[in-house]
Coordinates of C-alpha atoms in Angstrom, one line a residue:
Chain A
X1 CA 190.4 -240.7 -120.9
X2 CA 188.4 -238.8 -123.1
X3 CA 186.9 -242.3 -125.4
X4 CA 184.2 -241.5 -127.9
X5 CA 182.7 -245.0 -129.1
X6 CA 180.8 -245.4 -132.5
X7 CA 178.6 -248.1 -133.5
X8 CA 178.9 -249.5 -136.0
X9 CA 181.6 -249.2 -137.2
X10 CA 180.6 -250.4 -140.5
X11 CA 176.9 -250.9 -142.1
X12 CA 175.9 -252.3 -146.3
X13 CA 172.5 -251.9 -146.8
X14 CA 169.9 -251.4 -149.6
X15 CA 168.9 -248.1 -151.2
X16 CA 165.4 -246.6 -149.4
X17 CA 166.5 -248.0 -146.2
X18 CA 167.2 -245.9 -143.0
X19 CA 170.4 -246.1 -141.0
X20 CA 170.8 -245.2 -137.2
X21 CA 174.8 -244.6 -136.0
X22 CA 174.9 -244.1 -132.2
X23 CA 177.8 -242.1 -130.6
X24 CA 178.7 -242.4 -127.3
X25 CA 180.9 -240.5 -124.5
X26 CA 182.1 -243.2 -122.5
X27 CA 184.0 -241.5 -119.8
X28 CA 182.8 -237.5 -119.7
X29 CA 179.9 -235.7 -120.6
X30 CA 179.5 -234.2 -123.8
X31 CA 177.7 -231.4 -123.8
X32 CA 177.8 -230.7 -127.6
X33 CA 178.8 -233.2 -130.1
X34 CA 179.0 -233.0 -133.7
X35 CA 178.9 -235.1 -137.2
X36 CA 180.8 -235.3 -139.8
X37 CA 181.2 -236.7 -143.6
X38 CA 183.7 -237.5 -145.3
X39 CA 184.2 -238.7 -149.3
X40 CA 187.7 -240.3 -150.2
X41 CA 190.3 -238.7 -150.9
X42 CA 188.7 -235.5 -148.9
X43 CA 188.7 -233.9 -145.9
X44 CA 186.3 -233.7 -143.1
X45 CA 183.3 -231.9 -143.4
X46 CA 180.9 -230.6 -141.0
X47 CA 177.3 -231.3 -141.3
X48 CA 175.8 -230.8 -138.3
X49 CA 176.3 -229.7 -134.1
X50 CA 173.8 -230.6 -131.5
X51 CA 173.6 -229.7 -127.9
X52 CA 171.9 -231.8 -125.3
X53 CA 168.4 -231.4 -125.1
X54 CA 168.0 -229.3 -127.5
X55 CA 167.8 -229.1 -131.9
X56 CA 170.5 -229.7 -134.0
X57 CA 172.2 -227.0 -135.8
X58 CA 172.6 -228.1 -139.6
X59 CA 175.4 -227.1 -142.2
X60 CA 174.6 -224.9 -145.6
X61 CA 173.4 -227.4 -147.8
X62 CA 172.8 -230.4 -145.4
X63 CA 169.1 -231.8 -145.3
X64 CA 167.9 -231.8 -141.4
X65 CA 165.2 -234.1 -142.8
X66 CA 167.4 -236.9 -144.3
X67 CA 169.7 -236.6 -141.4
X68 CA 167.7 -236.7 -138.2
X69 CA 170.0 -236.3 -135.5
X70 CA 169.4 -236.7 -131.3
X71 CA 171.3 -235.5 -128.6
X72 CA 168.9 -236.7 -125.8
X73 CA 171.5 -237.5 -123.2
X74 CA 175.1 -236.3 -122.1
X75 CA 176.4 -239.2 -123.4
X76 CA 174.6 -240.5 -126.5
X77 CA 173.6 -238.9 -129.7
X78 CA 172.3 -240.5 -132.6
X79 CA 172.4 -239.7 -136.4
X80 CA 169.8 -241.5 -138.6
X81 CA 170.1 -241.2 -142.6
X82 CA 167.0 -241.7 -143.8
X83 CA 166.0 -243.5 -146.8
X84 CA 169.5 -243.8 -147.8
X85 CA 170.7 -243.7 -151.5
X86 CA 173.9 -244.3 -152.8
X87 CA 175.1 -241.1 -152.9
X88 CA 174.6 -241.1 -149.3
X89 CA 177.8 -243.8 -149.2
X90 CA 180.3 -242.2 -146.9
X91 CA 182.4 -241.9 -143.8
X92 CA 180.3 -240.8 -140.9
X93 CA 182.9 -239.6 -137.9
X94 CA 181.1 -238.4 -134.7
X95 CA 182.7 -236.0 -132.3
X96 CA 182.2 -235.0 -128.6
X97 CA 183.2 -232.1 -126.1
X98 CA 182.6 -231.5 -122.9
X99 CA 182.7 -228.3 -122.6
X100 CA 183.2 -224.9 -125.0
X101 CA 187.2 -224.2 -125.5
X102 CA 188.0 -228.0 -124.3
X103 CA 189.4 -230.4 -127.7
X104 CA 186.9 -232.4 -129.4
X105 CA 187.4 -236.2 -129.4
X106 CA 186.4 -238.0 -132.1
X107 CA 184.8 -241.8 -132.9
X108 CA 186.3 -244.1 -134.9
X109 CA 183.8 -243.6 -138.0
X110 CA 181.2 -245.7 -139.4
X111 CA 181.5 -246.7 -143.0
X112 CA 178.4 -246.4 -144.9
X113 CA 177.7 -248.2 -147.6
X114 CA 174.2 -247.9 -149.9
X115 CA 174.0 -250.9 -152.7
Chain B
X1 CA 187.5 -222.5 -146.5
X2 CA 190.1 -223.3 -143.7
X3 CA 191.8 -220.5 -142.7
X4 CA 195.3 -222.8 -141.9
X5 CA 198.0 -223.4 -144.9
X6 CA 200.2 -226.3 -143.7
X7 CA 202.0 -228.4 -146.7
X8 CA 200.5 -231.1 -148.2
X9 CA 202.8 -234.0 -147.5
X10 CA 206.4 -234.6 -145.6
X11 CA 208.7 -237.2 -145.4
X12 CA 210.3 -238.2 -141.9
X13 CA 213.3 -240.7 -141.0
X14 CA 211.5 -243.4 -138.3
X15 CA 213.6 -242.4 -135.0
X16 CA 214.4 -238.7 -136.1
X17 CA 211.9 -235.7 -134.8
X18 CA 209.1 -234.5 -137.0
X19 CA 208.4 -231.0 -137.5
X20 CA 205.2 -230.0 -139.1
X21 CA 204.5 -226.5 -139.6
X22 CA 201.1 -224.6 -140.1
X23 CA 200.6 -221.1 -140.9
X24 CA 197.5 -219.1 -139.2
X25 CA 197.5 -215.5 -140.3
X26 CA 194.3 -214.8 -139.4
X27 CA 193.9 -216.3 -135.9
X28 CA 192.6 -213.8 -133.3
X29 CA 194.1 -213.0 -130.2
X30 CA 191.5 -215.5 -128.2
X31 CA 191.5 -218.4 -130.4
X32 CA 193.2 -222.2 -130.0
X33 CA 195.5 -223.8 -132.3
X34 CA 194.3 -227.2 -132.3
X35 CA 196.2 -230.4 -133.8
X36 CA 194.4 -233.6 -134.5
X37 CA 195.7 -236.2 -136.9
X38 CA 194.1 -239.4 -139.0
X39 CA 195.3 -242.5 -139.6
X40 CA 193.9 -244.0 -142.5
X41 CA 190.0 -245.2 -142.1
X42 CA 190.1 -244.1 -138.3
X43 CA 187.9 -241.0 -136.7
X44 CA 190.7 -238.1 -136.0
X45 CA 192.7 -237.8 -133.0
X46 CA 193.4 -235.0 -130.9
X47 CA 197.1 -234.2 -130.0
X48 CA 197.5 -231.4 -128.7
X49 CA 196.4 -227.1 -128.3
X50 CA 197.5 -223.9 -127.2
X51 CA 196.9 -220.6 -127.3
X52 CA 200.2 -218.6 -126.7
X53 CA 202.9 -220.5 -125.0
X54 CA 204.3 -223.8 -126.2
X55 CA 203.1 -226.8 -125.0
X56 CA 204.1 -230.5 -124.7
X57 CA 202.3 -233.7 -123.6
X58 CA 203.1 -237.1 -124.4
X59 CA 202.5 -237.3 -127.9
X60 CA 204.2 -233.8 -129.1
X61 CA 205.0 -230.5 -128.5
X62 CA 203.8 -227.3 -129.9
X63 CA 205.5 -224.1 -130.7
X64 CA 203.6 -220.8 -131.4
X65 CA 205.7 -218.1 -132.6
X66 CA 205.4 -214.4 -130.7
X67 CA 202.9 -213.3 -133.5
X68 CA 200.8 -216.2 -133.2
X69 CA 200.7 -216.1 -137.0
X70 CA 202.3 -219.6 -137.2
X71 CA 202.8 -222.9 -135.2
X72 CA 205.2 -226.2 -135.7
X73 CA 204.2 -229.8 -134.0
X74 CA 207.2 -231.8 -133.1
X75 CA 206.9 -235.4 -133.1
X76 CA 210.1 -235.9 -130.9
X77 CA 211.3 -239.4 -132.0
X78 CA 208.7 -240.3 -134.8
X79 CA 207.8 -244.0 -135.5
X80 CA 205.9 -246.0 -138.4
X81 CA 203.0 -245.3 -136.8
X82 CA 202.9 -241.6 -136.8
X83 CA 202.3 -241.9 -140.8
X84 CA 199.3 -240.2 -140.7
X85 CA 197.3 -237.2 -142.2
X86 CA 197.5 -233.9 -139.6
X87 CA 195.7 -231.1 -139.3
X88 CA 196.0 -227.7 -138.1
X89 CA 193.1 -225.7 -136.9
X90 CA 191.7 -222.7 -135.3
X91 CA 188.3 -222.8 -134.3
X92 CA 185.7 -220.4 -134.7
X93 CA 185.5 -218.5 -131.6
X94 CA 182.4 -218.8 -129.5
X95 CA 181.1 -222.0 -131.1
X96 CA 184.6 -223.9 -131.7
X97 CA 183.3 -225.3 -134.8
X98 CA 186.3 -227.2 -136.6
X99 CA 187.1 -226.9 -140.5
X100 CA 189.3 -229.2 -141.9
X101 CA 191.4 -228.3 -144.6
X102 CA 194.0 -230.9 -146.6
X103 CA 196.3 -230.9 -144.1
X104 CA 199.8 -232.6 -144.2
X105 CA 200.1 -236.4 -145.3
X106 CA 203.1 -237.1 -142.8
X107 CA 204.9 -240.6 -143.8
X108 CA 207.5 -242.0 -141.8
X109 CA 210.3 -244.1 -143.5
X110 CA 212.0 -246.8 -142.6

């Protein structure tokens, strides 16, 4: 139990263009779900936590307009990086829970890559 | 800043337990020890949690010490594919929001 899917898993594309990664709950319902970078060689790191229904809540320092992100169903949230630059060229890991004090499960990342 | 020290890499014998300790001075009397771990270009995985008592489930077993300053995950009979990056963590209480830190680059030999 407890499968969080990702899609894709892995996306090259040109500088200015936007990028949608869908994360999905595929066997619970997530009431919160969260996204998260990472860089090589680093850890993890938050950027932002959404609830369903409702707004995201961003990290110090991440750009709620560059990374829109929806949470319109139990089971699906979105994170779009708009216009997309190179130094936007990460690992993007999503993350759902069910409920508060329950483990977060995670996706399997999607690789982006900005030429 | 994560608030866990763990070490930043261990060796382990393929077939022999792994023991991977954390330290977690600062954890509060109503907060989770969490473990996830990554395998290298995969999202993390959750193994196991606890709170006071020990724990086990398939994948490992957890020991918190009385003072709850400090917790080791046992990877009873670890294999090749346990090499793997693990984290310790205590989430903020009331939202649960997780910070990594480095964690511990676990390799099993051969």
């Amino acid at each position: 139990g407890a499968v969080v899917s990702q899609h894709p898993s892995r996306v090259i594309c040109k500088s200015g263009t936007s990028v949608k990664i869908e994360c999905r709950s595929l066997d619970f319902q997530a009431t919160t779900m969260f996204w998260y970078r990472q860089f090589p060689k680093q850890s993890l790191m938050l950027m932002a936590t959404s609830n369903e229904g409702s707004k995201a809540t961003y990290e110090q320092g991440v750009e709620k307009d560059k990374f829109l992100i929806n949470h319109a169903s139990l089971t699906l949230s979105t994170l779009t990086v708009t216009s997309a630059h190179p130094e936007d060229s990460s690992f993007y890991i999503c993350s759902a829970r069910e409920v508060l004090y329950q483990p977060q499960h995670f996706g399997d990342g999607t690789r982006l890559s900005i030429l | 800043d994560a608030k866990t020290t763990q070490p930043p890499s261990m060796d382990c014998a393929e077939g022999r337990a792994a023991n991977l300790p954390c330290n977690h001075s600062t954890i509060s009397g109503n907060e989770y020890v969490y473990w996830y771990r990554q395998i290298h270009s995969q999202g993390p995985q959750y193994i196991i949690h606890g709170l006071k008592n020990n724990e086990t489930n398939e994948m490992a077993s957890l020991i918190i010490t009385e003072d709850r300053k400090s917790s080791t995950l046992i990877l009873p009979h670890a294999t090749l594919r346990d090499t793997a990056v693990y984290y310790c963590i205590f989430p903020n209480f009331g939202n649960e929001k997780l910070t990594f830190g480095t964690g511990t680059r676990l390799t099993i030999i051969p």
